[in-house]
Amino acid sequence: MVKYVFVIGGVVSGLGKGISGASLGRLLKDRGLKVTMQKFDPYLNVDPGTLNPIEHGEVFVTEDGLETDLDLGHYERFIDENLGKTANITTGRIYDAILKKERHGDYHGKTVQVVPHVISEIKDRFYQKDDVNIAIIEIGGTVGDIESGPFIEAIRQFILEKGKENCCVLLVTLVPYLNASKEHKSKPTQMTIRTMMGMGLMPDIIICRSDIKIRQEVKDKIALFSNLDPSCVIENIDLPSIYEVPLALEKEGFSELVLNKLRLDAPKADHHQWANMIANMHSCTKQIRIAVTGKYIDLHDAYLSLNEAVKHAAYYYQAEPKIVWVNAEELERNINPDKVYQDIDAIIVPGGFGHRGIEGKIKAIAYARQKKIPFLGICLGMQLSLVEIARNVLGLGQANSSEFDPDTPDPIIALMPDQQQNGNIGGTLRLGAYACKIKDNTLAMRLYGEKVIMERHRHRYEVNNDYRDVLTDHGVVLSGLSLDERIVEMIELEDHPFFIATQAHPEFKSRPDRPHPLFKGLIKAGLDRKRE
């Protein structure tokens, strides 16, 4: 039987419920257990695909093509498992399913209500397979939110049906420290627990978030208010890196507490692989400066997976990564690139949507190409690399993507002839993992070491095949193609020490202890340049 851990937030949002849940997943995997994770988000969007990255952060894409919340990226990086379409459910998806059933007549004329219909729909989406030992399920938002109410009720009913011994409720709560009185305050957490009790739910384990260490008497007070043994109230103070959280929580006895609650036996934990990775992070002997030229830099979470992928690769080489965020719009306004990219060891131009900042990204690409700075283009970064080359190498001064200039005489990037638009923008992209065939004797082949790879995509426009020959005649290597060779997946330059770009999003598949080949290659090239 699958055991369930529900991760709920208290007091305020943004406390790191996802990191807490992912850390538990890592600890349990290190004990030899099979783990999966889910995220239930209370917002009404069907998925986060149409949300503004500056408001909501990046959209993470699964292997099977679901546009998900960024917490799914943390899950995959920590537990090292590919999650799928059942891993992220929103209120929008719940209501969409219910309304379709109602219109179809599936409720046989009954009045459709929150109880039982919405609650049942939520319960039906809690992990249903029996191929894992533990399913860790995070509920977005905070206890007491209006929109979170149905999820709390669904958990209450689910525990009643499955049995208390098969379920564990984990509360991640804020215990604020008042500098004026030099003390932590437990009252907000007490109010959260009282709200939970009023909804028929009690926490089994409480993780107290704080920026500094919490005194035992404060934790004892919270335990007493919660009918818990004091050992079930543990702390998670701010740490330099999120990857330090699992082992810090394990020092508090975290995984043992969960296993005891679930009445599960498990082998002794083996954390050496994760501990070695942390040790590598703390033994950096050099620094590398990577410029990320994007248009969502006001919120770095908009590039969360990219940020983490850079760290993974840099730590692999025991280098401290320094990411320099470059605003593509500001670069566009005649700012001298020499000033912007001074002392930069590598440049990344990431993905994005819309015409804003496009010319700034093209300027960054031109600078990386001309100055021989190691360069990685991702998704839109690859498309604009070809636009830049078409303009400045091929002499096609008005070349562009038809996404940004439908009237361009040279649409280097365009919709494929068989692509159809249905009027919607949500869920109409090329999403998920696609195979890519790597050309022999290329940089891509040296990096991947495989003839066929799988990478995740999130885009609509493709390289215009009418321009393939002229591009290759001017030094562009089409180093990655779809299996049927209809679609250009990856390009590089012959006369550049490291210039590679991909239509895919390789950052989604990077892991803390297994960096992605493209990012490893970029960091190594940057360090080599630094030594010259």
XYZ file of C-alpha atoms in Angstrom:
532
model
C 0.000 0.000 0.000
C 1.199 3.505 -0.864
C 1.791 5.773 2.117
C 1.015 9.485 1.819
C 2.705 12.620 3.162
C 0.758 15.880 2.760
C 2.812 19.073 2.920
C 0.809 22.132 3.987
C 1.925 25.715 4.608
C 1.162 27.935 7.574
C 1.222 31.694 8.320
C 2.589 32.927 4.977
C 3.327 31.538 1.523
C 6.814 31.228 0.083
C 8.269 29.371 3.068
C 9.744 26.570 0.991
C 7.119 23.833 1.287
C 8.410 22.469 -2.000
C 11.990 22.318 -0.732
C 10.846 20.676 2.509
C 8.858 18.050 0.620
C 11.631 17.505 -1.922
C 14.170 17.178 0.900
C 12.029 14.481 2.495
C 11.860 12.723 -0.864
C 15.650 12.771 -1.127
C 16.092 11.420 2.404
C 13.609 8.612 1.826
C 15.228 7.668 -1.487
C 18.558 7.487 0.307
C 16.903 4.850 2.501
C 16.080 2.754 -0.537
C 12.384 3.683 -0.761
C 10.526 4.497 -3.978
C 9.152 8.023 -3.862
C 7.000 10.242 -6.054
C 5.709 13.792 -5.625
C 2.690 15.904 -6.573
C 1.804 19.596 -6.358
C -1.792 20.813 -6.023
C -2.126 24.526 -6.775
C -5.236 26.488 -5.721
C -5.269 28.987 -8.596
C -7.887 28.833 -11.340
C -5.512 28.702 -14.296
C -5.672 25.281 -15.920
C -1.869 25.264 -15.887
C 0.831 27.920 -15.399
C 1.676 28.000 -19.115
C 0.007 31.364 -19.712
C 1.165 33.013 -16.476
C 3.626 35.897 -16.543
C 7.070 34.551 -15.506
C 7.753 37.770 -13.579
C 4.636 37.108 -11.486
C 4.771 33.344 -11.086
C 8.308 32.246 -11.943
C 9.363 29.794 -14.608
C 7.138 27.203 -16.217
C 8.718 23.794 -15.725
C 8.025 21.192 -18.429
C 7.837 17.456 -17.730
C 9.012 14.676 -20.036
C 5.460 14.006 -21.174
C 4.768 17.663 -21.953
C 2.927 19.143 -18.988
C 3.529 22.818 -18.229
C 3.882 22.896 -14.468
C 4.750 24.957 -11.428
C 8.446 25.564 -10.758
C 8.283 23.402 -7.624
C 8.159 20.377 -9.931
C 11.699 21.292 -10.950
C 12.815 21.135 -7.331
C 11.090 17.776 -6.960
C 12.862 16.276 -9.960
C 16.252 17.692 -8.995
C 16.043 16.396 -5.421
C 14.496 12.955 -5.923
C 16.019 12.424 -9.392
C 12.801 11.090 -10.883
C 11.002 12.235 -14.029
C 7.492 13.300 -13.066
C 4.515 13.382 -15.405
C 1.124 14.871 -16.165
C -0.427 13.711 -12.890
C 2.190 15.566 -10.864
C 0.710 19.078 -11.017
C -3.007 19.707 -10.550
C -4.649 23.124 -10.322
C -8.107 24.182 -9.196
C -8.604 25.197 -12.820
C -8.053 21.621 -13.986
C -10.396 20.308 -11.298
C -13.230 22.639 -12.252
C -12.569 22.169 -15.968
C -13.035 18.414 -15.547
C -16.179 18.859 -13.452
C -17.799 21.284 -15.876
C -17.076 19.004 -18.816
C -18.710 16.113 -16.944
C -21.704 18.275 -16.062
C -22.165 19.389 -19.680
C -21.866 15.788 -20.800
C -24.555 14.703 -18.364
C -22.291 12.483 -16.288
C -23.905 13.626 -13.019
C -27.343 12.459 -14.202
C -29.121 15.683 -13.313
C -27.741 16.006 -9.779
C -26.814 19.395 -8.356
C -23.051 19.748 -8.736
C -21.480 21.047 -5.515
C -18.130 21.541 -3.814
C -19.069 18.689 -1.472
C -19.047 15.997 -2.711
C -18.133 16.621 -6.343
C -15.146 18.977 -6.142
C -13.723 17.162 -3.133
C -14.103 13.788 -4.836
C -12.392 15.102 -7.963
C -9.428 16.220 -5.841
C -9.211 12.913 -3.969
C -9.304 11.023 -7.251
C -6.163 12.904 -8.304
C -4.132 12.062 -5.232
C -1.587 9.477 -6.326
C -3.412 6.330 -7.427
C -0.756 3.850 -8.577
C 0.872 1.250 -6.336
C 4.382 1.409 -7.809
C 5.915 3.559 -5.057
C 6.275 3.357 -1.291
C 5.517 6.989 -0.493
C 3.717 9.786 -2.354
C 4.588 13.276 -1.116
C 1.832 15.751 -1.951
C 2.278 19.502 -1.556
C -0.740 21.802 -1.302
C -0.042 25.311 -2.604
C -0.996 28.391 -0.620
C -1.522 28.639 3.115
C -3.923 27.155 5.656
C -6.859 29.541 5.967
C -6.795 30.704 2.338
C -10.279 30.623 0.816
C -9.042 28.792 -2.268
C -7.164 26.139 -0.265
C -10.222 25.032 1.701
C -11.380 22.278 -0.661
C -7.902 20.703 -0.673
C -7.765 20.615 3.135
C -11.191 18.975 3.235
C -10.098 16.474 0.585
C -7.076 15.541 2.734
C -9.320 15.113 5.802
C -11.622 12.734 3.944
C -8.723 10.925 2.284
C -7.058 10.210 5.643
C -10.374 8.899 6.973
C -10.614 6.520 4.009
C -6.971 5.382 3.905
C -6.338 5.202 7.643
C -4.254 7.485 9.855
C -1.373 5.019 9.895
C -1.011 5.430 6.129
C -0.950 9.223 6.068
C 1.261 11.937 7.553
C 0.442 15.657 7.637
C 3.497 17.886 7.535
C 3.018 21.575 8.399
C 5.690 24.037 7.250
C 5.177 27.214 9.240
C 6.850 30.540 9.926
C 8.132 31.262 13.420
C 9.089 34.945 13.154
C 11.906 36.465 15.155
C 11.296 39.947 16.587
C 14.587 41.758 16.714
C 13.207 44.412 19.056
C 12.429 41.913 21.820
C 15.053 39.353 20.729
C 12.598 36.455 20.714
C 10.719 34.092 18.417
C 6.939 34.290 18.373
C 4.872 31.103 18.176
C 1.460 32.787 18.100
C 1.109 32.838 14.261
C 1.794 29.088 14.213
C -0.696 28.518 17.026
C -3.349 30.353 15.014
C -2.555 28.235 11.957
C -2.920 25.031 13.971
C -6.201 26.266 15.459
C -7.473 26.918 11.928
C -6.419 23.415 10.881
C -8.169 21.918 13.905
C -11.339 23.787 12.948
C -11.115 22.111 9.547
C -10.728 18.654 11.062
C -7.009 18.295 10.417
C -4.022 18.082 12.748
C -0.311 18.184 11.876
C 1.781 15.125 12.640
C 5.120 16.890 12.144
C 5.826 20.620 12.175
C 8.773 22.242 10.401
C 9.460 25.697 11.830
C 11.004 28.125 9.355
C 13.177 30.900 10.677
C 16.250 32.865 9.718
C 17.969 32.020 13.004
C 18.015 29.056 15.392
C 14.847 28.527 17.474
C 15.100 27.878 21.216
C 13.822 24.509 22.413
C 11.256 26.090 24.721
C 9.584 27.737 21.714
C 9.378 24.382 19.932
C 8.076 22.767 23.127
C 5.318 25.370 23.319
C 4.277 24.686 19.728
C 4.304 20.935 20.405
C 2.114 21.341 23.484
C -0.405 23.401 21.535
C -0.432 20.770 18.766
C -0.777 17.619 20.930
C 2.609 16.494 19.612
C 5.713 15.058 21.170
C 8.414 17.799 21.166
C 10.543 15.644 18.855
C 7.899 16.154 16.141
C 8.562 19.913 16.031
C 11.780 20.533 14.123
C 13.429 23.603 12.674
C 14.586 24.564 9.202
C 16.619 27.730 9.408
C 17.886 29.649 6.389
C 20.934 28.064 4.758
C 23.350 29.236 2.048
C 22.004 26.668 -0.434
C 18.732 24.777 -0.796
C 20.772 21.614 -1.361
C 21.921 21.758 2.258
C 18.337 21.449 3.537
C 17.947 17.629 3.334
C 20.947 16.856 5.516
C 20.108 19.694 7.912
C 16.599 18.278 8.376
C 18.004 14.778 8.773
C 20.028 16.010 11.756
C 16.639 16.807 13.299
C 15.532 13.214 12.713
C 13.140 14.153 9.906
C 12.931 10.945 7.877
C 12.775 8.784 11.006
C 9.808 10.805 12.284
C 7.948 10.309 9.011
C 8.699 6.578 8.866
C 7.546 6.113 12.456
C 4.300 7.916 11.751
C 3.699 5.806 8.646
C 4.777 2.591 10.399
C 7.304 1.864 7.707
C 10.585 0.040 8.039
C 13.452 1.149 5.828
C 17.187 0.447 5.533
C 19.709 2.750 7.116
C 20.190 5.919 5.100
C 23.110 6.301 2.694
C 23.627 10.023 2.100
C 27.230 9.875 0.870
C 26.415 10.895 -2.720
C 24.478 13.977 -1.608
C 27.040 14.790 1.084
C 29.862 14.607 -1.469
C 27.996 17.032 -3.699
C 27.600 19.461 -0.779
C 31.291 19.107 0.060
C 32.129 19.961 -3.543
C 30.040 23.118 -3.255
C 32.014 24.234 -0.234
C 35.439 23.519 -1.711
C 35.368 25.916 -4.666
C 38.843 27.108 -5.607
C 37.894 29.540 -8.368
C 35.039 31.714 -9.617
C 33.309 31.904 -12.979
C 31.123 34.781 -14.178
C 28.212 33.880 -16.449
C 26.051 36.580 -18.027
C 22.403 35.623 -18.502
C 20.821 38.043 -20.955
C 17.065 37.843 -20.533
C 13.947 39.903 -20.180
C 12.414 38.435 -17.022
C 15.367 39.216 -14.769
C 13.239 41.246 -12.323
C 12.329 37.855 -10.851
C 15.212 35.410 -10.923
C 12.760 32.537 -10.335
C 11.707 33.104 -13.947
C 14.994 31.360 -14.815
C 15.100 29.048 -11.820
C 16.070 25.797 -13.567
C 18.685 27.590 -15.652
C 20.132 29.168 -12.534
C 20.342 25.763 -10.849
C 21.819 24.080 -13.929
C 24.620 26.653 -13.976
C 25.319 25.931 -10.297
C 25.342 22.167 -10.854
C 27.945 22.451 -13.612
C 30.083 25.045 -11.831
C 30.231 23.029 -8.604
C 31.195 19.977 -10.634
C 34.372 21.871 -11.552
C 34.683 23.257 -8.004
C 34.013 26.747 -9.312
C 31.838 29.307 -7.564
C 29.274 30.563 -10.094
C 28.565 34.261 -10.264
C 25.522 34.900 -12.439
C 25.401 38.410 -13.863
C 21.846 39.279 -14.879
C 21.728 41.437 -18.004
C 18.468 43.160 -18.932
C 17.958 42.590 -22.656
C 15.807 45.711 -22.958
C 18.478 47.905 -21.420
C 21.115 46.334 -23.651
C 18.856 47.144 -26.589
C 18.992 50.861 -25.738
C 22.477 51.436 -27.146
C 24.359 50.349 -24.025
C 27.950 49.486 -24.892
C 28.289 45.664 -24.691
C 31.962 46.055 -23.752
C 30.832 47.628 -20.490
C 28.090 45.062 -19.866
C 30.201 41.983 -20.556
C 33.431 43.167 -18.992
C 35.125 40.281 -17.141
C 32.415 37.829 -18.288
C 33.575 34.253 -18.874
C 30.466 32.893 -20.641
C 27.138 34.144 -21.988
C 23.719 32.486 -21.950
C 20.698 33.747 -23.879
C 17.668 31.855 -22.523
C 14.149 31.304 -23.825
C 11.190 33.649 -23.673
C 8.077 34.809 -25.485
C 7.080 38.091 -27.121
C 9.058 40.739 -28.997
C 10.204 42.739 -25.949
C 14.000 42.697 -25.551
C 14.625 40.751 -28.767
C 17.117 43.199 -30.240
C 19.047 43.239 -26.968
C 19.365 39.465 -27.056
C 20.561 39.643 -30.670
C 23.186 42.200 -29.609
C 24.378 39.823 -26.874
C 24.638 36.950 -29.355
C 26.594 39.066 -31.823
C 29.012 40.067 -29.078
C 29.558 36.451 -27.965
C 30.121 35.362 -31.573
C 32.495 38.170 -32.516
C 34.492 38.205 -29.257
C 34.731 34.397 -29.119
C 33.099 34.233 -25.682
C 31.688 30.782 -24.781
C 27.985 30.912 -25.591
C 24.889 28.811 -24.956
C 21.568 29.695 -26.605
C 18.406 28.104 -25.280
C 15.142 27.883 -27.253
C 14.558 31.504 -28.308
C 18.291 31.939 -27.779
C 18.901 29.478 -30.613
C 16.344 31.079 -32.880
C 17.812 34.538 -32.379
C 21.321 33.146 -32.925
C 20.289 32.252 -36.451
C 18.590 35.614 -36.934
C 21.815 37.358 -35.832
C 23.941 35.246 -38.174
C 21.519 35.832 -41.046
C 21.724 39.585 -40.540
C 25.419 40.027 -39.812
C 27.075 37.136 -41.656
C 24.710 36.323 -44.517
C 23.928 39.989 -45.152
C 20.156 39.575 -44.818
C 19.628 42.832 -42.937
C 15.888 42.410 -42.394
C 15.980 38.772 -41.358
C 13.796 37.947 -38.389
C 11.428 35.422 -36.909
C 7.941 35.610 -38.348
C 6.755 35.515 -34.741
C 8.079 39.052 -34.282
C 7.864 40.379 -37.850
C 5.249 38.606 -39.977
C 6.313 40.723 -42.984
C 10.036 40.008 -42.854
C 11.441 39.141 -46.304
C 13.698 36.540 -44.667
C 11.805 34.534 -42.039
C 14.726 32.520 -40.689
C 12.372 31.265 -37.984
C 8.775 30.425 -38.925
C 5.881 28.070 -38.351
C 6.224 24.714 -40.030
C 3.893 24.223 -43.015
C 1.802 21.649 -41.138
C 1.396 23.720 -37.974
C -2.127 24.880 -37.289
C -3.355 27.469 -34.801
C -6.697 26.993 -33.046
C -6.935 30.472 -31.558
C -5.754 29.416 -28.093
C -2.298 30.126 -26.705
C -2.418 27.677 -23.796
C -1.213 24.143 -24.464
C -0.487 24.749 -28.162
C 3.306 24.612 -28.027
C 5.648 21.772 -28.880
C 5.929 20.429 -25.358
C 7.830 17.655 -23.638
C 10.652 15.328 -24.634
C 11.595 14.859 -28.281
C 14.389 12.808 -29.782
C 17.348 14.547 -31.383
C 19.902 12.902 -33.667
C 23.427 14.226 -33.079
C 25.822 14.694 -35.996
C 29.219 12.999 -35.793
C 32.378 15.060 -35.235
C 30.565 17.990 -33.684
C 30.779 19.836 -30.384
C 27.354 18.409 -29.516
C 28.642 14.878 -30.013
C 31.688 15.558 -27.840
C 29.463 16.918 -25.076
C 26.688 14.309 -25.148
C 28.681 11.289 -26.324
C 25.468 9.793 -27.723
C 24.005 9.633 -31.199
C 20.393 10.086 -30.074
C 19.336 12.187 -27.100
C 16.028 13.249 -25.562
C 15.452 16.857 -24.521
C 12.379 18.759 -23.371
C 10.821 21.499 -25.489
C 8.518 24.460 -25.007
C 8.162 26.487 -28.176
C 6.039 26.978 -31.255
C 8.270 28.341 -34.045
C 10.989 26.358 -35.831
C 14.019 26.942 -38.058
C 12.887 27.658 -41.631
C 14.270 24.790 -43.709
C 14.502 27.029 -46.795
C 17.585 28.633 -45.218
C 19.450 25.481 -44.193
C 21.871 25.443 -47.142
C 22.844 29.101 -46.994
C 23.401 28.862 -43.244
C 25.651 25.807 -43.526
C 27.549 27.494 -46.377
C 28.484 30.263 -43.922
C 29.850 28.136 -41.085
C 26.689 27.115 -39.224
C 26.717 23.444 -38.250
C 23.299 21.829 -37.898
C 24.569 19.453 -35.251
C 21.185 18.172 -34.031
C 18.149 17.199 -36.094
C 14.867 15.443 -35.398
C 14.882 11.757 -36.244
C 13.129 12.430 -39.556
C 15.530 15.358 -40.177
C 12.652 17.795 -40.729
C 13.416 19.949 -37.705
C 16.678 21.625 -36.688
C 17.183 20.975 -32.986
C 20.737 22.174 -32.366
C 23.297 24.439 -34.066
C 26.908 25.427 -33.499
C 29.641 27.432 -35.226
C 32.750 26.031 -36.892
C 35.083 28.952 -36.154
C 34.227 29.529 -32.497
C 35.764 27.884 -29.399
C 32.328 27.207 -27.868
C 29.147 28.429 -29.532
C 26.196 26.075 -29.291
C 22.460 26.579 -29.186
C 19.502 24.266 -28.824
C 15.802 24.506 -29.496
C 15.231 22.536 -26.291
C 15.437 23.448 -22.598
C 18.355 21.387 -21.271
C 18.138 23.113 -17.881
C 15.070 21.011 -17.035
C 17.126 17.802 -16.990
C 20.128 18.954 -14.990
C 20.631 17.402 -11.541
C 22.738 18.612 -8.573
C 24.928 15.517 -8.658
C 24.661 14.998 -12.445
C 25.083 18.278 -14.356
C 23.745 18.583 -17.885
C 26.364 18.114 -20.666
C 25.682 21.487 -22.316
C 26.111 23.391 -19.067
C 29.192 21.344 -18.153
C 30.648 22.205 -21.535
C 29.859 25.900 -21.164
C 31.408 26.131 -17.687
C 34.533 24.251 -18.773
C 34.911 26.509 -21.822
C 34.475 29.567 -19.613
C 37.115 28.340 -17.162
C 39.485 27.522 -20.036
C 39.034 31.038 -21.410
C 39.660 32.464 -17.972
C 43.016 30.670 -17.803
C 44.185 31.965 -21.189
